Short mmCIF file of C-alpha atoms in Angstrom, two decimals:
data_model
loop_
_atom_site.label_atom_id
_atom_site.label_comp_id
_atom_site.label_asym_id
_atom_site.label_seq_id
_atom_site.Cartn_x
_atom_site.Cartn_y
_atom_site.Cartn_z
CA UNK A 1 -15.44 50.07 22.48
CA UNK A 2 -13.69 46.62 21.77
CA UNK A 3 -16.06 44.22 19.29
CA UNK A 4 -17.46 41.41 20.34
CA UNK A 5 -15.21 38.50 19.76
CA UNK A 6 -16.31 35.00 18.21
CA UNK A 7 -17.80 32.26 20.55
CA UNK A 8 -14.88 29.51 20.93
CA UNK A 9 -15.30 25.80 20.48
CA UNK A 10 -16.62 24.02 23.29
CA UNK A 11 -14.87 21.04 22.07
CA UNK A 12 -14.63 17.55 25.18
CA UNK A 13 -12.53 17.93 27.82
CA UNK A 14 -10.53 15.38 28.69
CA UNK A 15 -10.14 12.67 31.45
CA UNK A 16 -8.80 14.77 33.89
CA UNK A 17 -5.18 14.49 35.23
CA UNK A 18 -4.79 11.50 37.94
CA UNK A 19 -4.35 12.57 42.04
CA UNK A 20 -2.28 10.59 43.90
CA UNK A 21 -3.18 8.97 46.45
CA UNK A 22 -2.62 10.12 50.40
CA UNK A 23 -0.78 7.24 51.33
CA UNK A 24 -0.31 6.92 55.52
CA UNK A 25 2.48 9.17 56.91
CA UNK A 26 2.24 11.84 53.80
CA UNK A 27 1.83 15.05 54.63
CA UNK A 28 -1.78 15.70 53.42
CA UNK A 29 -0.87 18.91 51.46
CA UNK A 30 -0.73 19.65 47.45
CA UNK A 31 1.07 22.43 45.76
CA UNK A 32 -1.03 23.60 42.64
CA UNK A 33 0.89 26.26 41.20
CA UNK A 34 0.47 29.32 38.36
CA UNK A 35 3.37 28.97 35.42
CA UNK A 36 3.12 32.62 33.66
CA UNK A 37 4.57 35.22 35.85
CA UNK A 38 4.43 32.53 38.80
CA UNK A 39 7.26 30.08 37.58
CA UNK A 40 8.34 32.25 34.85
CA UNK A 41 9.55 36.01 35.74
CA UNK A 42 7.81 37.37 32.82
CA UNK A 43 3.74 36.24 31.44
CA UNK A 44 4.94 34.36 28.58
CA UNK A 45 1.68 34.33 26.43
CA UNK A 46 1.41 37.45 26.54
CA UNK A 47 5.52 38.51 25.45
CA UNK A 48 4.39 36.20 23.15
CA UNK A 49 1.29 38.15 22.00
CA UNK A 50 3.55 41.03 22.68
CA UNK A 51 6.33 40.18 20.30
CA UNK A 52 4.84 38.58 17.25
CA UNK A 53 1.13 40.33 17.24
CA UNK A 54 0.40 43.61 15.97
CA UNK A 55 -3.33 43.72 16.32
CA UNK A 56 -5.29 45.20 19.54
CA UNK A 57 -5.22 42.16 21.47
CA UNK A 58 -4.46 44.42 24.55
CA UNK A 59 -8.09 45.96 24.48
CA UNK A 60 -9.35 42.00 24.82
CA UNK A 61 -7.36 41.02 27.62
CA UNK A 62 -8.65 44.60 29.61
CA UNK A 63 -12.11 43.08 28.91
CA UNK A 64 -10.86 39.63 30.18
CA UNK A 65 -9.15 40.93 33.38
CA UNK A 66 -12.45 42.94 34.15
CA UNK A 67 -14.63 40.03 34.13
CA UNK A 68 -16.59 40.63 31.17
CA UNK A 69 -14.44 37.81 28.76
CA UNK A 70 -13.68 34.50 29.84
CA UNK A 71 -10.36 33.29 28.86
CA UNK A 72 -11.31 30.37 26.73
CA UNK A 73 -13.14 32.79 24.26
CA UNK A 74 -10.16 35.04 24.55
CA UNK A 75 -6.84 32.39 24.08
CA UNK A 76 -9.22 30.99 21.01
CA UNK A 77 -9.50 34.16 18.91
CA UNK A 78 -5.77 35.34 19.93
CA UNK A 79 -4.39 32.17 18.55
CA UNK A 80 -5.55 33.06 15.37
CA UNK A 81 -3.38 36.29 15.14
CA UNK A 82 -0.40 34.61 15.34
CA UNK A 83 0.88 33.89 12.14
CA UNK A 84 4.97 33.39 13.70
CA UNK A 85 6.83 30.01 12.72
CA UNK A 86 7.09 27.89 15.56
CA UNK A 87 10.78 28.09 16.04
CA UNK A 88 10.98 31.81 16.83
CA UNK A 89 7.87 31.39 19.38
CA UNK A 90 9.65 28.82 20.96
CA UNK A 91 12.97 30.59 21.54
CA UNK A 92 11.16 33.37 22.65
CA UNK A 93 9.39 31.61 25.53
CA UNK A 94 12.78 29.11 25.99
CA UNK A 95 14.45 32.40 26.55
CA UNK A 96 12.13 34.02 29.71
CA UNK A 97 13.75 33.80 32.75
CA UNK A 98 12.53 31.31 35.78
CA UNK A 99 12.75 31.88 39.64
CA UNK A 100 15.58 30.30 40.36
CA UNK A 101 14.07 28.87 43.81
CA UNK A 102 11.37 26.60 42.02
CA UNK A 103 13.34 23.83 41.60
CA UNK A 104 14.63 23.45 45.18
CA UNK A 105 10.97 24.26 46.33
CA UNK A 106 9.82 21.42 44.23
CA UNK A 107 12.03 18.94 44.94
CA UNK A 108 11.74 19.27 49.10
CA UNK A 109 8.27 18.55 48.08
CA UNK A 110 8.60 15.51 46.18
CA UNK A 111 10.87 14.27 48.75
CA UNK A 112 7.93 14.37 51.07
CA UNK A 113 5.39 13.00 48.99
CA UNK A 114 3.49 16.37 48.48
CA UNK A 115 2.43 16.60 44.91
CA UNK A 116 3.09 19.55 42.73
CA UNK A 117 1.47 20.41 39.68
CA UNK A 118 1.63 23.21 37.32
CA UNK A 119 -2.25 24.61 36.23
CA UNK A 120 -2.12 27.02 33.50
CA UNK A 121 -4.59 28.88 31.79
CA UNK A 122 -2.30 30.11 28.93
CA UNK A 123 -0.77 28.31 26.11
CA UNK A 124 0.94 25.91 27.81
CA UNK A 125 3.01 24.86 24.73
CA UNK A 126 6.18 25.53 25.99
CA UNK A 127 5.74 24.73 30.04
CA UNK A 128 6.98 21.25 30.01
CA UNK A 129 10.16 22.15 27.78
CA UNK A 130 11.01 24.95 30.38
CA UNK A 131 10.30 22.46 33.26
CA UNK A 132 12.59 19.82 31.77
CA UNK A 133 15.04 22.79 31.35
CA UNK A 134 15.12 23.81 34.60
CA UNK A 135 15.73 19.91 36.07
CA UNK A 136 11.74 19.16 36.92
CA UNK A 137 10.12 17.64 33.83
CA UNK A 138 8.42 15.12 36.60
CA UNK A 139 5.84 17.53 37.36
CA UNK A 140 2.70 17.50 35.71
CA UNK A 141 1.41 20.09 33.41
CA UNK A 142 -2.26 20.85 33.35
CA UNK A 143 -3.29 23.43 30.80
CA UNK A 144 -4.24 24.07 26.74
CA UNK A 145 -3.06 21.90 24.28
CA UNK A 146 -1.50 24.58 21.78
CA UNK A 147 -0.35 22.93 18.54
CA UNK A 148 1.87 24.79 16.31
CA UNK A 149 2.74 23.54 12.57
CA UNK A 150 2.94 24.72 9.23
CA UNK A 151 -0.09 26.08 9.12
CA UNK A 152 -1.92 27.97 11.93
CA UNK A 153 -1.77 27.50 15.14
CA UNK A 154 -5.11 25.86 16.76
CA UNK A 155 -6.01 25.31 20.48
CA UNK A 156 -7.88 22.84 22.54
CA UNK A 157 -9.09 23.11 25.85
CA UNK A 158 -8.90 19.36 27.64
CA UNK A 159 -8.64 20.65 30.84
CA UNK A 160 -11.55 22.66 30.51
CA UNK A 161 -14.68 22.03 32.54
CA UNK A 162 -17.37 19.67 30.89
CA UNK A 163 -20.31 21.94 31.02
CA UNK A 164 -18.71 25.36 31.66
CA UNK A 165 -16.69 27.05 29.22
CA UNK A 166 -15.57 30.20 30.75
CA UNK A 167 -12.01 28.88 31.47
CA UNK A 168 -9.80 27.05 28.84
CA UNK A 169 -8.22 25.19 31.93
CA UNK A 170 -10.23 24.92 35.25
CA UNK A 171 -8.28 25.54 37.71
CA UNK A 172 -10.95 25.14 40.00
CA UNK A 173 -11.51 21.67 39.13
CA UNK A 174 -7.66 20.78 40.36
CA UNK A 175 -8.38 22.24 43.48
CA UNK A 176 -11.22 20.33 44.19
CA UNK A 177 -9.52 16.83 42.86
CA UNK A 178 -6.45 17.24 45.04
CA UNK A 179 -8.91 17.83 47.83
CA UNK A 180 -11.56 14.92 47.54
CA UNK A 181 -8.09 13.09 47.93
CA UNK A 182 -7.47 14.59 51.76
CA UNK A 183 -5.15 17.21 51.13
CA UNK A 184 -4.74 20.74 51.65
CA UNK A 185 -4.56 22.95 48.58
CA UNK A 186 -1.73 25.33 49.00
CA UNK A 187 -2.33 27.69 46.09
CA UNK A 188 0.35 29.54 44.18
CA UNK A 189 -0.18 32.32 41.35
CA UNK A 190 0.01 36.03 40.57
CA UNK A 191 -3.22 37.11 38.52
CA UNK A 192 -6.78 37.18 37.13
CA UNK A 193 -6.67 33.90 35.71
CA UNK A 194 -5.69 32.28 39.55
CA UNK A 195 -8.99 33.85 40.46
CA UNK A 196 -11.19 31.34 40.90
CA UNK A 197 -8.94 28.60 41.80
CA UNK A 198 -7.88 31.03 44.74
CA UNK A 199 -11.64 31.02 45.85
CA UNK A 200 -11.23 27.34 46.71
CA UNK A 201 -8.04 27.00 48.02
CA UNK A 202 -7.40 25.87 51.67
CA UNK A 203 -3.85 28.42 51.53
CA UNK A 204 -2.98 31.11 49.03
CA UNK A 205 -0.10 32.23 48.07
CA UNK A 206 -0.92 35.40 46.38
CA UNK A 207 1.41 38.34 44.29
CA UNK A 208 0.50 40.85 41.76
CA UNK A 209 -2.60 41.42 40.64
CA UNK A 210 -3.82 38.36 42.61
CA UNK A 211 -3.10 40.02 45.34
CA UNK A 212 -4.86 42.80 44.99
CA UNK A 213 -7.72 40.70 44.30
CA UNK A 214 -7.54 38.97 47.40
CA UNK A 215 -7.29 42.20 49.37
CA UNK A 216 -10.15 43.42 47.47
CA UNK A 217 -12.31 40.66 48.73
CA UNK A 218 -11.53 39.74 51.67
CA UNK A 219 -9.86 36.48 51.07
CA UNK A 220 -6.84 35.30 52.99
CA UNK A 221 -3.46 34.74 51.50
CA UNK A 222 0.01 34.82 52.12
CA UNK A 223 2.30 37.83 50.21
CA UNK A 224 5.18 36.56 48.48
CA UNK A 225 7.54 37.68 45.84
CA UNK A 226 9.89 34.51 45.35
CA UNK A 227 9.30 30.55 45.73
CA UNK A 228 12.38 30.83 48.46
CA UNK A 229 9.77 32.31 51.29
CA UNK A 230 7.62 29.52 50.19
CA UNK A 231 10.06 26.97 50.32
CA UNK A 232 10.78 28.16 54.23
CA UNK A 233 6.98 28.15 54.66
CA UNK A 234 6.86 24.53 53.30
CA UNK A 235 9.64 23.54 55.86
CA UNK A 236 8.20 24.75 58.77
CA UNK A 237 4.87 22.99 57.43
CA UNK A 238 6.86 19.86 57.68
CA UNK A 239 8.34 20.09 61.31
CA UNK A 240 5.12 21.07 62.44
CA UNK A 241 3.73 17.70 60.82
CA UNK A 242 6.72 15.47 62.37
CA UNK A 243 6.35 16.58 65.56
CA UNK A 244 2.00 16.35 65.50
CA UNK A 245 0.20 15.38 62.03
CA UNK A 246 -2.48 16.37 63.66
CA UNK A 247 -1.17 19.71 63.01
CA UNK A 248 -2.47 19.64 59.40
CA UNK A 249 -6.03 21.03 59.25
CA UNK A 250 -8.24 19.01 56.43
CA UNK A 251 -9.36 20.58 53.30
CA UNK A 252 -11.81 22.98 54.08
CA UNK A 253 -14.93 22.58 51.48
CA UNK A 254 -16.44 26.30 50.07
CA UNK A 255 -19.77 26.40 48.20
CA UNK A 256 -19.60 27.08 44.78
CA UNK A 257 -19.48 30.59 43.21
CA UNK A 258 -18.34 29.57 39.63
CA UNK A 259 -19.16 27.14 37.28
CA UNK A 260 -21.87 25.22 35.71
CA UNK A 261 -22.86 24.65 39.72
CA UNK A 262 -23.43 28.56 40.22
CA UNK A 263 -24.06 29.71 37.04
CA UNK A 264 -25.79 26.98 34.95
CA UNK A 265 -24.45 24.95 32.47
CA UNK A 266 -23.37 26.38 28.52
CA UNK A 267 -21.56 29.62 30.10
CA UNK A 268 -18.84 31.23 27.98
CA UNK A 269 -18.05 34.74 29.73
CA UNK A 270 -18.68 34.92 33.25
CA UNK A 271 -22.11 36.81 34.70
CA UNK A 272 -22.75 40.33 35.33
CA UNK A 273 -21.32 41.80 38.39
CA UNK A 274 -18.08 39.94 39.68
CA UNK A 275 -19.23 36.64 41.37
CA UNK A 276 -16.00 36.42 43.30
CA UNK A 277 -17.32 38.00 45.92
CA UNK A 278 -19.71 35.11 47.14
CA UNK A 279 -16.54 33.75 48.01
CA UNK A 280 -14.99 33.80 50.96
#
């Protein structure tokens, strides 16, 4: 049996990233997508982990994928173990490979006026260099703010929810934003930390252990395995909207199963019992 690991700090979050607005003759959909194992081909925080850590960090992330850790508590005490200068972990993560049908995806979206985001609940440090890599550095990056320096590494959470700590970024607090602004929340990720934000989503696009999760539970989603069957997805999304906006459902609102709304305010791991499945 794993020991218990240290509470981590609570810390502010931040003013949350801005939603644009639906201007007339958008397509009311957003794209809120997953960057390790989602964008990336490989989980990059935990090669990461993987590569540079020795310790049992593996037993932690078990407890984490069960349910019984949030990831906040987990991300905090795993930064510590790194002890790597920041050059090597950033050619590491430079060097992961991408799916080469983001970009293309992305940009027939911002063509359209449907926003696309990337909503992480890893590291995040090196998301926006591999966007700007791969020819998108225009999307925003929601997720940790990982600092790395001299000394050791430290990790803040302004993405995290206000009074629930469970999550360093809450995922489930994009969902929502993009939908008090009219859209549809088209969903795209690949495991346990896409969880909750899948439990609010108006369309999921769901592979890995996500999808298992989904299946699991009940929940609806769409099986993929590269961004190129979303991208035809997105275009037939788009004819159906020329030829009838109507076509486009509204956001579809779900009462709330996670945070300080379900469970009460001050939460760090998530409750006994898996309370996914009041979703649905």
């Amino acid at each position: 049996m794993v020991q218990p690991l240290p509470d981590p700090p609570l810390g502010t979050a931040g003013p949350p990233t801005p939603v644009p607005p639906l201007l007339p003759g958008q397509p009311p959909i957003a794209l809120l997508v997953d960057y390790d194992g989602t964008v990336s081909l490989t989980d990059v925080t935990d090669t990461l982990m993987a590569q540079f850590v020795d310790a049992d960090w593996e037993s932690y992330v078990a407890d984490y994928d069960a349910g019984r850790v949030g990831s906040r508590r987990l991300m905090a005490w795993e930064v510590g173990l790194i002890t790597a200068d920041p050059a090597s972990l950033s050619a590491v993560a430079a060097a992961q490979p991408h799916d080469p049908g983001f970009r293309p995806f992305a940009e027939l979206a911002r063509e359209t006026g449907i926003p696309v985001e990337i909503v992480s609940d890893g590291f995040g440090f090196f998301i926006e260099p591999a966007l700007q890599a791969l020819g998108v550095g225009w999307i925003p990056v929601v997720t940790a703010d990982t600092r790395l320096g001299t000394g050791q590494p430290t990790i803040d959470f302004p993405n995290g929810d206000s009074r629930c700590f469970v999550c360093g970024t809450c995922k489930r607090n994009r969902v929502l934003a993009h939908q008090a602004a009219g859209r549809r929340v088209v969903f795209i990720g690949d495991g346990e930390s896409d969880r909750y934000a899948a439990g609010y989503a108006d369309v999921v696009f769901a592979k890995g252990s996500l999808e298992r999760f989904c299946i699991e539970r009940g929940w609806p989603f769409e099986r993929w395995t590269q961004f190129a069957e979303i991208h035809r997805w997105l275009g037939r999304e788009l004819e159906a909207f020329s030829s009838d906006p109507a076509s486009q459902a509204p956001p579809m609102p779900r009462p709330f199963f996670c945070g300080a709304e379900a469970w009460g305010e001050g939460r760090i791991d998530p409750p006994p019992g898996d309370p996914t499945r009041a979703a649905g």
